[in-house]
Each structure stands twice: as structure tokens, then as C-alpha cells.
Coordinates of C-alpha atoms in Angstrom, one line a residue:
X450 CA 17.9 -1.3 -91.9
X451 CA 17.1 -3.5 -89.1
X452 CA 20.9 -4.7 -88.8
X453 CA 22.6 -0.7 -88.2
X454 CA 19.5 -0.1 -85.6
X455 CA 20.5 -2.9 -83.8
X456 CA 23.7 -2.4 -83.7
X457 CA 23.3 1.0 -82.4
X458 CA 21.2 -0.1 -79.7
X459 CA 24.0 -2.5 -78.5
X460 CA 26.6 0.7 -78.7
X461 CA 24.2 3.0 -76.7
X462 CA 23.8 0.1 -73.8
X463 CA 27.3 -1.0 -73.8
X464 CA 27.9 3.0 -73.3
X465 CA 25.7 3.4 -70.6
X466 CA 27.0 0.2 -69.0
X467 CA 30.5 1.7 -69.0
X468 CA 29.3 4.9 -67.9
X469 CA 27.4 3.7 -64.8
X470 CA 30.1 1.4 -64.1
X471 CA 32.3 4.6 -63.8
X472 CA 30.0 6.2 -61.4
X473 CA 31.6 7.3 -58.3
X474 CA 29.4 7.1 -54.6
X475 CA 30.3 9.2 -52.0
X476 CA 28.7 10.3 -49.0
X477 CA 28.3 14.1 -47.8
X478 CA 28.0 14.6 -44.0
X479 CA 25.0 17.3 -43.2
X480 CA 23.6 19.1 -40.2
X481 CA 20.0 19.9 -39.9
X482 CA 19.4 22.7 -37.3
X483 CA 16.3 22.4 -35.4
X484 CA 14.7 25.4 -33.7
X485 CA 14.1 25.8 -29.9
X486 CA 10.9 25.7 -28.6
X487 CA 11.1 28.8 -26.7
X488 CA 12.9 32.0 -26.5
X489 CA 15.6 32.2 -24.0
X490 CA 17.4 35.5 -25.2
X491 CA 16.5 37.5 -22.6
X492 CA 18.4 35.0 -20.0
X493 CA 21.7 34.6 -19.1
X494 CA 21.3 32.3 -16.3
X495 CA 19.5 29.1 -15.7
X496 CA 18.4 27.4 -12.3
X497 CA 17.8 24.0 -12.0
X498 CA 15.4 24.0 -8.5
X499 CA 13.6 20.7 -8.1
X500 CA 11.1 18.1 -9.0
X501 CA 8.1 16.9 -7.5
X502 CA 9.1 13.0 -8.0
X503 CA 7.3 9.7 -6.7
X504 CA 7.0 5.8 -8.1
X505 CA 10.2 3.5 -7.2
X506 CA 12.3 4.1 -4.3
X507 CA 15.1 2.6 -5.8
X508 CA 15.9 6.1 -7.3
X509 CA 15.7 9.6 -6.1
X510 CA 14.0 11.6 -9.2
X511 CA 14.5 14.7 -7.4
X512 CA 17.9 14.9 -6.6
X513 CA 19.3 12.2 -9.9
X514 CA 17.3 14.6 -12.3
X515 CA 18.7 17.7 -11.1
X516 CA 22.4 16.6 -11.4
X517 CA 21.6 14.9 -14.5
X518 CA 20.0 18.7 -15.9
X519 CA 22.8 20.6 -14.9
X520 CA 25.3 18.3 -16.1
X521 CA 23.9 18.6 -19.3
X522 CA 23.2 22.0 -19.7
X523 CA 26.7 23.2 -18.1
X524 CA 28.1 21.2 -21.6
X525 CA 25.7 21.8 -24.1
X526 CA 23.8 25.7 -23.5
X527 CA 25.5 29.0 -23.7
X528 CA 23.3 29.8 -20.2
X529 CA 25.2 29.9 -16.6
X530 CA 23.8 26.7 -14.6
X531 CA 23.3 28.3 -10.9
X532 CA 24.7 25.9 -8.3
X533 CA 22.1 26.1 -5.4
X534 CA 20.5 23.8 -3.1
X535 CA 18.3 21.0 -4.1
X536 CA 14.7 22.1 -3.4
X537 CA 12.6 19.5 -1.9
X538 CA 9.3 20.2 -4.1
X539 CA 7.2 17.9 -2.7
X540 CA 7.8 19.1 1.1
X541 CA 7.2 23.0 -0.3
X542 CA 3.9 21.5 -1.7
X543 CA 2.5 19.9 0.9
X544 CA 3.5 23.0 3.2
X545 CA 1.8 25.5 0.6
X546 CA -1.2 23.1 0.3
X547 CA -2.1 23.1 4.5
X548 CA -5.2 25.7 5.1
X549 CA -4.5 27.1 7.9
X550 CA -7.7 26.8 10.8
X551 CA -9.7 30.3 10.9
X552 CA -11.0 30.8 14.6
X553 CA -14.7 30.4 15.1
X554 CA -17.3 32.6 15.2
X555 CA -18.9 34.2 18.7
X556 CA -22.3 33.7 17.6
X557 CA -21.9 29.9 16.5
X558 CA -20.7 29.2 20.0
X559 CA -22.6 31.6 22.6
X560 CA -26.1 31.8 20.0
X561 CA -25.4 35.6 19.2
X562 CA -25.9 37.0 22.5
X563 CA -26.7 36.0 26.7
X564 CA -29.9 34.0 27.1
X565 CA -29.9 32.4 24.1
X566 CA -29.7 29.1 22.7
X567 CA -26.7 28.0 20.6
X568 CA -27.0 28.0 17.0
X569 CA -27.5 24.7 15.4
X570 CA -24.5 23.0 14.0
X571 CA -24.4 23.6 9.6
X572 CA -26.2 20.9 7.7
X573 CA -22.9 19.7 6.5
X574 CA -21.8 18.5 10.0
X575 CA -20.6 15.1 9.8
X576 CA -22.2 13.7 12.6
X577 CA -20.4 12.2 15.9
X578 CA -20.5 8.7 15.8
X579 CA -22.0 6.4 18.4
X580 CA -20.1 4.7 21.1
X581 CA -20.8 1.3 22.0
X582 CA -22.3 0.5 25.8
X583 CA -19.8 -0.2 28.3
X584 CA -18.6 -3.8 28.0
X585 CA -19.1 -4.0 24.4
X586 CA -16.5 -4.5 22.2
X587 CA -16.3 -1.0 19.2
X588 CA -17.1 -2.7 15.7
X589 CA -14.5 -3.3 13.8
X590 CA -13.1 -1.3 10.6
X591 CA -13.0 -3.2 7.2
X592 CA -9.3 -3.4 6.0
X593 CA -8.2 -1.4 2.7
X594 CA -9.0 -3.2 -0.2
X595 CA -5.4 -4.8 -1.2
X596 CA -3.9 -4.1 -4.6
X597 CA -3.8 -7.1 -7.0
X598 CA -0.4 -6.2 -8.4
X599 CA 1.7 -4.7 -5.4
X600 CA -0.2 -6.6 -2.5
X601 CA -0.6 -3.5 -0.6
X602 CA -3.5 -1.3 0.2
X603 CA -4.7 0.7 -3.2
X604 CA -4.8 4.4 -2.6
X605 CA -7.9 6.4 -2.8
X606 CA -8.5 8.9 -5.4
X607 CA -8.1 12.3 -4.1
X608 CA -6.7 10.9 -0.7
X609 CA -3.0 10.9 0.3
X610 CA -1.6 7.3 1.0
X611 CA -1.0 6.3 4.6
X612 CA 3.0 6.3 3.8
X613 CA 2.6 9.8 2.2
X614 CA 4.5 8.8 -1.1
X615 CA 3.7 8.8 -4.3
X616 CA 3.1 6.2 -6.3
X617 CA 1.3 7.1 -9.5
X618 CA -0.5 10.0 -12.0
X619 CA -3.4 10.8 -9.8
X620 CA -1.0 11.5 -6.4
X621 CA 1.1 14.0 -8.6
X622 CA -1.5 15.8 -9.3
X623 CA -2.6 16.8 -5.4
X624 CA 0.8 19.1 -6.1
X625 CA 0.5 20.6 -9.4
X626 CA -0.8 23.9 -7.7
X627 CA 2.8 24.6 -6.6
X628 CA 3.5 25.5 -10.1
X629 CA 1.0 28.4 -10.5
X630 CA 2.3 29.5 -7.1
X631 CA 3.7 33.0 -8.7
X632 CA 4.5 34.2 -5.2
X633 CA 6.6 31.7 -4.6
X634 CA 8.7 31.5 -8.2
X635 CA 9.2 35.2 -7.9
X636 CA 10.9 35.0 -4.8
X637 CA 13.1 32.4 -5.8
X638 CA 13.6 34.3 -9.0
X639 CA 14.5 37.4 -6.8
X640 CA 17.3 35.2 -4.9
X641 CA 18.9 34.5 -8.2
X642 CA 19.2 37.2 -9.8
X643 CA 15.7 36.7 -12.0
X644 CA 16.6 33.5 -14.4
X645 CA 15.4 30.9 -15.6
X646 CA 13.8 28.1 -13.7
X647 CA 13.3 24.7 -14.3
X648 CA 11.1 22.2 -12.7
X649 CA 8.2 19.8 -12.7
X650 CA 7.3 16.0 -12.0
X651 CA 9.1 12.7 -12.6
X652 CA 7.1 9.6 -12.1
X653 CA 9.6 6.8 -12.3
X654 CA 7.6 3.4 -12.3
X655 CA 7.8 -0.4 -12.7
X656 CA 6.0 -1.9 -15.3
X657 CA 5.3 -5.8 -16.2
X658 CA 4.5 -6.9 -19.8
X659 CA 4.1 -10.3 -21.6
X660 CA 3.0 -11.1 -25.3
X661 CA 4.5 -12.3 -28.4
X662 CA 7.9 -10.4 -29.4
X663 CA 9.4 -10.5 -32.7
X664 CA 13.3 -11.7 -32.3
X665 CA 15.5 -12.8 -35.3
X666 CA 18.1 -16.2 -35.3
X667 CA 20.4 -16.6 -37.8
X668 CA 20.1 -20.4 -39.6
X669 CA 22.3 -21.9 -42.6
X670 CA 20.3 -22.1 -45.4
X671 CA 20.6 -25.9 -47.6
X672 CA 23.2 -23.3 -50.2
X673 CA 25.4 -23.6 -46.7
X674 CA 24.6 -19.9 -46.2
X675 CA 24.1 -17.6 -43.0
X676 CA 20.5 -15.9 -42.7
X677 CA 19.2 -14.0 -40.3
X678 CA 15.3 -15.4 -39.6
X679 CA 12.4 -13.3 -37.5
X680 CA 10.4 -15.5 -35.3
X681 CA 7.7 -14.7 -32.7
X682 CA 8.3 -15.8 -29.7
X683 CA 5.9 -15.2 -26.3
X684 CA 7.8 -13.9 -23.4
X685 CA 7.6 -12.0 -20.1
X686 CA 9.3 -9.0 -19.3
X687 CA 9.6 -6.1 -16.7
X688 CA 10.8 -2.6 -16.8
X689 CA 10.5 0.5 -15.8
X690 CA 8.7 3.9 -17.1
X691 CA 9.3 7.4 -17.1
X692 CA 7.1 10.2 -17.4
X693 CA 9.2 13.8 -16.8
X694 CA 7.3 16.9 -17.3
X695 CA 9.8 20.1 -17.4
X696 CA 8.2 23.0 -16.4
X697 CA 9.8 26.4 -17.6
X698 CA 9.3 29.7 -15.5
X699 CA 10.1 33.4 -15.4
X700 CA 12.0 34.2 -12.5
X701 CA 11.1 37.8 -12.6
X702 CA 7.2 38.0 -13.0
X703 CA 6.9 34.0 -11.7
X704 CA 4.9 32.5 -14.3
X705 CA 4.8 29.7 -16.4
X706 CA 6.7 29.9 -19.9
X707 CA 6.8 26.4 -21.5
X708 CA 5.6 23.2 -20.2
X709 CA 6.9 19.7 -22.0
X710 CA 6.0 15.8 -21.3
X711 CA 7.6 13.1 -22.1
X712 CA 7.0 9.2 -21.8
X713 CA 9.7 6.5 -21.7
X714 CA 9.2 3.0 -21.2
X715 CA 12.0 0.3 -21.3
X716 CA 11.2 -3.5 -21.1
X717 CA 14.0 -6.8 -20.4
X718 CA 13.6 -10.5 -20.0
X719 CA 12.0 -11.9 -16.9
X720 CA 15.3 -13.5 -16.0
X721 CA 17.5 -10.4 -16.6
X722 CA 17.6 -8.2 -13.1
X723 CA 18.6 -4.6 -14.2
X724 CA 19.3 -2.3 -11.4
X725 CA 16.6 0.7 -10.9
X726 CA 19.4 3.4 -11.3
X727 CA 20.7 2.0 -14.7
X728 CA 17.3 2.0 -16.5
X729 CA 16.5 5.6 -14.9
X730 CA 19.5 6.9 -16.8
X731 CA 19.3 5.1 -19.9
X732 CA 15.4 6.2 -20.3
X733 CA 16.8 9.7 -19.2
X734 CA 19.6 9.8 -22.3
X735 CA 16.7 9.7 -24.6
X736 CA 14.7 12.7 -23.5
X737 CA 17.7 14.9 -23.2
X738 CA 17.9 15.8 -26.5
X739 CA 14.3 17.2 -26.7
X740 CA 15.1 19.0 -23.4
X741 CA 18.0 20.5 -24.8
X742 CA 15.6 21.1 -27.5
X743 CA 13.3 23.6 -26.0
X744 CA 16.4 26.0 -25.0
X745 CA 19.0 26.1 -28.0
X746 CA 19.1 25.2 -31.6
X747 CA 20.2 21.5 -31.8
X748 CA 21.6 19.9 -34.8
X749 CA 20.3 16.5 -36.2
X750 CA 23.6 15.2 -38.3
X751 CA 23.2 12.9 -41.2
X752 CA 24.9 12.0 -44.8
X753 CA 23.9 12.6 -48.1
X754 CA 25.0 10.1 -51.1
X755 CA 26.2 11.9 -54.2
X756 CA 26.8 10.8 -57.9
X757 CA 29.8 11.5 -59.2

């Protein structure tokens, strides 16, 4: 009995052998539709306005990520891109941000009526500081404080640099208030014809790193064979980062829809010199298919391998 059992067992496997050996593979394109983040049905049109932008001077965020945006989005949405003037956020900011001087009260300056003293100055008076007598030289100031990785004087918290540009997360956010200005949307809204409105920051920023890497050599192994080895290898490099936030409004009521951030960070040898502009658009072409994202269905395409 033992013989016919074997024997079947070697049939069965030399069948399956043949059968697999038959086997067709083929691949099967797909497309995965991904959902938007937000509703844009009742818009036809879109406006691109501005960005409040700071970090390297070597690139306008402003102006380079508004071109970039409507580039995109005259290609790629089923929305009317509205060609208008480049706003210039940050100077609309700092304008919106001025509080204007009220006038002083009569009774802080005459004491409330004739023959009377003047009222003492509020608590919260800084008070005057003391000249020095005549032929003495004024003491002098302390210098800022330099910065250990630029050289140049580190800005204060809360305080506007002496240059009045900005340079990193905490200047940006003197300016966020512009975005909750509803006012000021709506208006803009009303000179378009109420769409939809795009803005927000980009900080655009140099960055230094060094550390162990992992990079791979290829060798010929002692069979006379190619290989492709990883090592770990320390090295320095230098880059750039970019952190857009894209902040969707209403143009007819002014107010905030969607808000989305994003961080980007590219790194190259120390040796390699990789102009500003380049790496601004090359960290750019990797958020624009999450900004396209948040307005229209995008498609992920892939293949699937079938048995046949």
C-alpha cells in the first residue's frame, strides 16, 4: 500500500508544479480617490491674495507661492483662479496692528478744574530717566546679545527686530490677527465677487545638521558578484525648511473655513551649494498634492498583481 500512496503523492506535486508553472502575473492599474477636506460646492471662483512670509531672503514666499498656487490650481481644480494683484500681507498687518493715539483727558492735564493741582501721573508711568551733569559723558547701552548661529543680534520675544523682517515662528505670530480680521476678508470678498480666498504664512528657513547617515556602495563579493552594501557614514549637511500654513476663507461673511500646516525640510552635503530658489520649489512640489487635497477629490494611482 505504501508504493500506490507514494506514487500519488509524486503525481499530485508534479501537478501542482506544472500548474504553478503555468501561472500567469499581471498587473492591474487602480485609482484610489481621496476625499477633499472641505466643501467647495458653493464656489465658482478662487482668489489666491497673499502670504505673510519671512526666513531667507533669497526667495520671495509671498509673491513665488502665489504664482506657484495659481499655477496649480488653473491645471488641476474645476474653480476660476482670479488674476489680481499680489497683496502685500505683511504691510496690511502691520497697518491693521498700529493703535491709533486717543487724545488725553482735560482733567489729567489742568487737575479737573482752575486752582487746582494736576493729577498725579498713573502708577504705571515709566519713569523719565535721569540725565547726567553737564560735562559728563551719558552711560553707555549694553549691545544686543549676538546670536550664536547667525552672528547677529537675537530678537526679543514679543519685540519686532530692528530690520523689521521676519526671521522665525514667534515673529509670524505678531500677524496672525490679520486672519480673524472679518472686516477686512469681507471687503475683499466683496471686490471679487464673494470667492474663495486663500492665504496664510510661509516661513522659508536655513537649517544645518550633522550626524551619522546611512548610504549604500556597491562592492564585488569573492563569487565576483555586484552588491549593494549600507554603511554609516557621519557627515554635515545644510538645507532649508518650509513651514506653509494655507488658510481658507469665506469671501462673503469673511471668516475662516479650513486652516492646514505643513512642514518640509530638505538636507545636502556640506560641499554641494544649492541655490535657495531650487530647494523652495522642490520642498513646494511635495505639499501641493495635500493642497490640492483640501479642494477636489485627488486620485492616488497604483497596480494590483493578479493570478491568472
Amino acid at each position: 500500500m505504501t508504493g500506490p500512496r507514494n506514487a500519488a503523492a509524486v503525481a499530485s506535486l508534479v501537478l501542482l508544479c506544472t500548474a504553478i508553472g503555468c501561472t500567469n502575473f499581471y498587473e492591474v492599474p487602480i485609482e484610489t480617490p481621496i476625499q477633499p477636506k472641505m466643501d467647495v460646492t458653493p464656489f465658482t471662483r478662487i482668489l489666491v491674495a497673499g502670504f505673510i512670509s519671512g526666513g531667507s531672503d533669497d526667495v520671495d514666499g509671498n509673491l513665488e507661492t502665489v504664482r506657484l498656487l495659481r499655477s496649480q490650481l488653473r491645471s488641476k481644480s474645476t474653480l476660476r483662479v482670479i488674476e489680481a494683484e499680489v497683496l502685500p500681507l505683511v504691510d496690511i498687518a502691520r497697518e491693521q496692528g498700529k493703535e491709533p493715539a486717543g487724545p488725553s483727558s482735560s482733567s489729567e492735564t489742568t487737575g479737573g478744574g482752575a486752582g487746582q493741582t494736576p493729577a498725579d501721573p498713573p502708577p504705571s508711568t515709566p519713569p523719565v530717566p535721569q540725565q547726567p551733569p553737564a560735562g559728563e559723558p551719558a552711560p553707555q547701552q549694553p549691545p544686543p546679545t549676538p546670536s550664536p548661529t547667525t552672528g547677529q543680534a537675537a530678537p526679543v520675544p514679543g519685540v519686532e527686530s530692528t530690520d523689521g523682517k521676519i526671521r522665525n515662528e514667534k515673529d509670524l505670530e505678531r500677524y496672525q490677527s490679520i486672519f480673524e480680521n472679518v472686516a477686512f476678508w469681507k471687503k475683499l470678498g466683496e471686490q471679487h465677487q464673494n470667492p474663495l480666498i486663500v492665504t496664510g504664512t510661509v516661513l522659508f528657513t536655513n537649517t544645518q545638521s550633522s550626524g551619522f547617515v546611512n548610504q549604500n556602495r556597491e562592492i564585488i563579493d569573492p563569487l565576483g558578484r555586484r552588491v549593494v552594501q549600507p554603511y554609516r557614514v557621519y557627515m554635515e549637511r545644510k538645507g532649508f525648511i518650509i513651514e506653509p500654513r494655507f488658510v481658507f476663507i469665506n469671501g462673503r461673511p469673511g471668516d475662516v473655513l479650513f486652516s492646514d500646516r505643513f512642514h518640509e525640510e530638505v538636507l545636502y552635503p556640506a560641499s554641494q551649494q544649492t541655490p535657495a530658489r531650487s530647494s523652495y520649489f522642490e520642498l513646494m512640489d511635495r505639499l501641493i498634492p495635500s493642497f490640492l487635497g483640501s479642494l477636489s477629490t485627488q486620485r492616488i494611482r497604483g497596480t494590483r498583481v493578479l493570478l491568472k
